[in-house]
PDB file of C-alpha atoms in Angstrom:
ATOM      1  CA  UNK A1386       0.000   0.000   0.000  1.00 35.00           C
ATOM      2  CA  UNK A1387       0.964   3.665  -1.069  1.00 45.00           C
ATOM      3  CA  UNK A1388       2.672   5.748   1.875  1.00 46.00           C
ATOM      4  CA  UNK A1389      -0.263   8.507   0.779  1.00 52.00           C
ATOM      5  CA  UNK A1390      -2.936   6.141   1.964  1.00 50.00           C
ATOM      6  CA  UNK A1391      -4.321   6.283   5.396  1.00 48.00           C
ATOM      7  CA  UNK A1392      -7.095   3.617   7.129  1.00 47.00           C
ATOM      8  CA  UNK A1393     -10.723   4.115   6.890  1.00 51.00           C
ATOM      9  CA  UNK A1394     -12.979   4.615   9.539  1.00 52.00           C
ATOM     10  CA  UNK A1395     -11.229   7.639  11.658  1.00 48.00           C
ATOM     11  CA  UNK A1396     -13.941   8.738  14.209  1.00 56.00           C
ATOM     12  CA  UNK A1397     -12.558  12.199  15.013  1.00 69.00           C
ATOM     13  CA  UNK A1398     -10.873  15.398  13.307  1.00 68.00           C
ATOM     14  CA  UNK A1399      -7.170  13.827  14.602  1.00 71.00           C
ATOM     15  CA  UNK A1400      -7.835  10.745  12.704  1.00 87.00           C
ATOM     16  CA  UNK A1401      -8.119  12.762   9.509  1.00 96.00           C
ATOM     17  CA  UNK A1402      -5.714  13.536   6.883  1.00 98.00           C
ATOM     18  CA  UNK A1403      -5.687  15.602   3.937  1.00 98.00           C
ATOM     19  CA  UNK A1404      -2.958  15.362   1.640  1.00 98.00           C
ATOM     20  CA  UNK A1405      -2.334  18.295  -1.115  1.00 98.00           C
ATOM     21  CA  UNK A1406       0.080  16.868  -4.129  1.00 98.00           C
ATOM     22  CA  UNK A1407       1.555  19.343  -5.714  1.00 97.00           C
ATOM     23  CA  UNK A1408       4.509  21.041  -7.264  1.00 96.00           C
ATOM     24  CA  UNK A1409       6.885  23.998  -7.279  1.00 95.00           C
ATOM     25  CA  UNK A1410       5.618  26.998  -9.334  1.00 95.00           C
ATOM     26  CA  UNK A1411       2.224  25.490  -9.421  1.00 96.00           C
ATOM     27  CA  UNK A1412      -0.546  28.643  -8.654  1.00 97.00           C
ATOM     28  CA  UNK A1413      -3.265  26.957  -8.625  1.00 97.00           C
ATOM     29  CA  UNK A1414      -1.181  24.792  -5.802  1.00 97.00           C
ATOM     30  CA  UNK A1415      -1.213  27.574  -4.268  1.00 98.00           C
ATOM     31  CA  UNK A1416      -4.910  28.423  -4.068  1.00 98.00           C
ATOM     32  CA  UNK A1417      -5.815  24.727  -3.316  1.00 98.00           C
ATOM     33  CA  UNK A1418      -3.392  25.007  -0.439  1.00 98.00           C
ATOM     34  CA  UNK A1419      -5.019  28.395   1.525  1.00 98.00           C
ATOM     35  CA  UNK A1420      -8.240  26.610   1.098  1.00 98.00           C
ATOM     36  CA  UNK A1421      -6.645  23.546   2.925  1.00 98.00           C
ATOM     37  CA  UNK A1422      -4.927  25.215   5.471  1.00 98.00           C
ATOM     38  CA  UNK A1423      -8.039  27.735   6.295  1.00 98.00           C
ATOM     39  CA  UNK A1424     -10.497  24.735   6.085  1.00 98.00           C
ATOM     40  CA  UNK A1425      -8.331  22.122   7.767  1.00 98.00           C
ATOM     41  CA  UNK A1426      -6.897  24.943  10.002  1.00 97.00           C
ATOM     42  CA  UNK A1427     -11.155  25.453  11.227  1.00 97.00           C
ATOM     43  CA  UNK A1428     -11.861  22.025  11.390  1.00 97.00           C
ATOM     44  CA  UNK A1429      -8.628  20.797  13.175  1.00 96.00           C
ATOM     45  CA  UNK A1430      -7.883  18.247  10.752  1.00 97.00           C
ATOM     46  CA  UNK A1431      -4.057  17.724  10.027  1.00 98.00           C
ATOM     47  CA  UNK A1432      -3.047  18.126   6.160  1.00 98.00           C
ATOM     48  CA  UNK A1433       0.305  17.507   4.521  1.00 98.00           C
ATOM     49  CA  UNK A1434       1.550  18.560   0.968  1.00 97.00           C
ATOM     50  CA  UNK A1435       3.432  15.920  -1.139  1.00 97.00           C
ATOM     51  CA  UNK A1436       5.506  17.086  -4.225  1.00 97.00           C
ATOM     52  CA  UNK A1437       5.510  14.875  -7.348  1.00 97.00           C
ATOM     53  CA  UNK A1438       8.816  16.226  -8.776  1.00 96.00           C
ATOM     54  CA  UNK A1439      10.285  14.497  -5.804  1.00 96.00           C
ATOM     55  CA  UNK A1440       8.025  11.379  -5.678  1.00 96.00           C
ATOM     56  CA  UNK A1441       7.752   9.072  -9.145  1.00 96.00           C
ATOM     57  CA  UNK A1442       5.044   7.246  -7.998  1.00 95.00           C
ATOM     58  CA  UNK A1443       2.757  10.313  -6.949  1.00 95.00           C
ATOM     59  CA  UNK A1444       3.842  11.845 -10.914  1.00 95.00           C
ATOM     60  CA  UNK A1445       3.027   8.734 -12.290  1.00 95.00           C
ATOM     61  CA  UNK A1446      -0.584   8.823 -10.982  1.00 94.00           C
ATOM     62  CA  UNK A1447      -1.392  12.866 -10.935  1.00 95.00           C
ATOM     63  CA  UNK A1448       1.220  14.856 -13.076  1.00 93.00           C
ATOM     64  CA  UNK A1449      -1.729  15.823 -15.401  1.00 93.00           C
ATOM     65  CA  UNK A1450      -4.232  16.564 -13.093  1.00 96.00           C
ATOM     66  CA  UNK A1451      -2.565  18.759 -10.123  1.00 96.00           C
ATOM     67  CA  UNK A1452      -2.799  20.161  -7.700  1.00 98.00           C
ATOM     68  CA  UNK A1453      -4.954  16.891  -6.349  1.00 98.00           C
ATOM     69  CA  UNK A1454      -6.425  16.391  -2.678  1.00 98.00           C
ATOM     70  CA  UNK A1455      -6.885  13.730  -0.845  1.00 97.00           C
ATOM     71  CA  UNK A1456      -8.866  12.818   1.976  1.00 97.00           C
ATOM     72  CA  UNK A1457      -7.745   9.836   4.132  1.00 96.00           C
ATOM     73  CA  UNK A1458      -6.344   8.504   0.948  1.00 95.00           C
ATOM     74  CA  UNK A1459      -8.889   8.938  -1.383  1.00 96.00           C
ATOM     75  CA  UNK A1460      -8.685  11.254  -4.176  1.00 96.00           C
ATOM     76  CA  UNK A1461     -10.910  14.286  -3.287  1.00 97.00           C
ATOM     77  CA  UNK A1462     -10.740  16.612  -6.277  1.00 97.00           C
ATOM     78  CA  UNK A1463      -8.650  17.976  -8.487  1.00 96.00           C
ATOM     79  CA  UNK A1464      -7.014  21.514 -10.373  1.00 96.00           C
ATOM     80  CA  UNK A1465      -9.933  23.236  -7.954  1.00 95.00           C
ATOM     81  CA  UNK A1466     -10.531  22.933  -4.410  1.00 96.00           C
ATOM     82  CA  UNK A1467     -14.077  24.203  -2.921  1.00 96.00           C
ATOM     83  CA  UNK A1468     -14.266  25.022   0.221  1.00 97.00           C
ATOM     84  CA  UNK A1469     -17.746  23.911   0.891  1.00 97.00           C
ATOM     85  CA  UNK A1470     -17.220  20.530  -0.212  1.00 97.00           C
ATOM     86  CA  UNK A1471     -13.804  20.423   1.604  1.00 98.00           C
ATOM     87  CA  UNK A1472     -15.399  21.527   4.789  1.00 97.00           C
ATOM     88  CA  UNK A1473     -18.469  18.574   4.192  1.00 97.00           C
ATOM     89  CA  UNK A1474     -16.252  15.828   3.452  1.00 96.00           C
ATOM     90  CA  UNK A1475     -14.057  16.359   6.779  1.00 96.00           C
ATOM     91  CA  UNK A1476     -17.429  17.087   8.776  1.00 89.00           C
TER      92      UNK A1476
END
């Protein structure tokens, strides 16, 4: 199993992850990422940021679609990240 995937079934905002994969120079990286970090930062969930020029596996499976999200492993969305639907799938 992937290092980017995390166990279903967390019960509370700790047991959460959202993962950002992105890359260097990447704006609409860094839109996705204030909505993470003001969403996750509300919600107390913990979020990381993984960078697929440093990762082959993570290029491999995104390069055309970043920035991507995650949540607890599963692929959220993709090149735009609502906060609304952020904020209801971590509720």
């Amino acid at each position: 199993m992937s290092r980017i995937f995390r166990r279903k079934g967390a019960q509370g905002p700790q047991d959460r992850l959202v993962t950002l994969i992105r890359k260097p120079g990447c704006h609409l990286c860094d839109d996705a990422q204030i909505v993470i970090e003001k969403v996750c930062g509300e919600l107390g969930v913990p979020w990381e940021q993984r960078d697929i020029t440093e990762d082959e596996e993570l290029h491999r499976l995104y390069w055309e679609q970043i920035p991507v999200v995650l949540v607890d492993g599963e692929q959220h969305t993709f090149w735009r990240v609502g906060e609304e639907r952020l904020r209801k799938a971590l509720s």
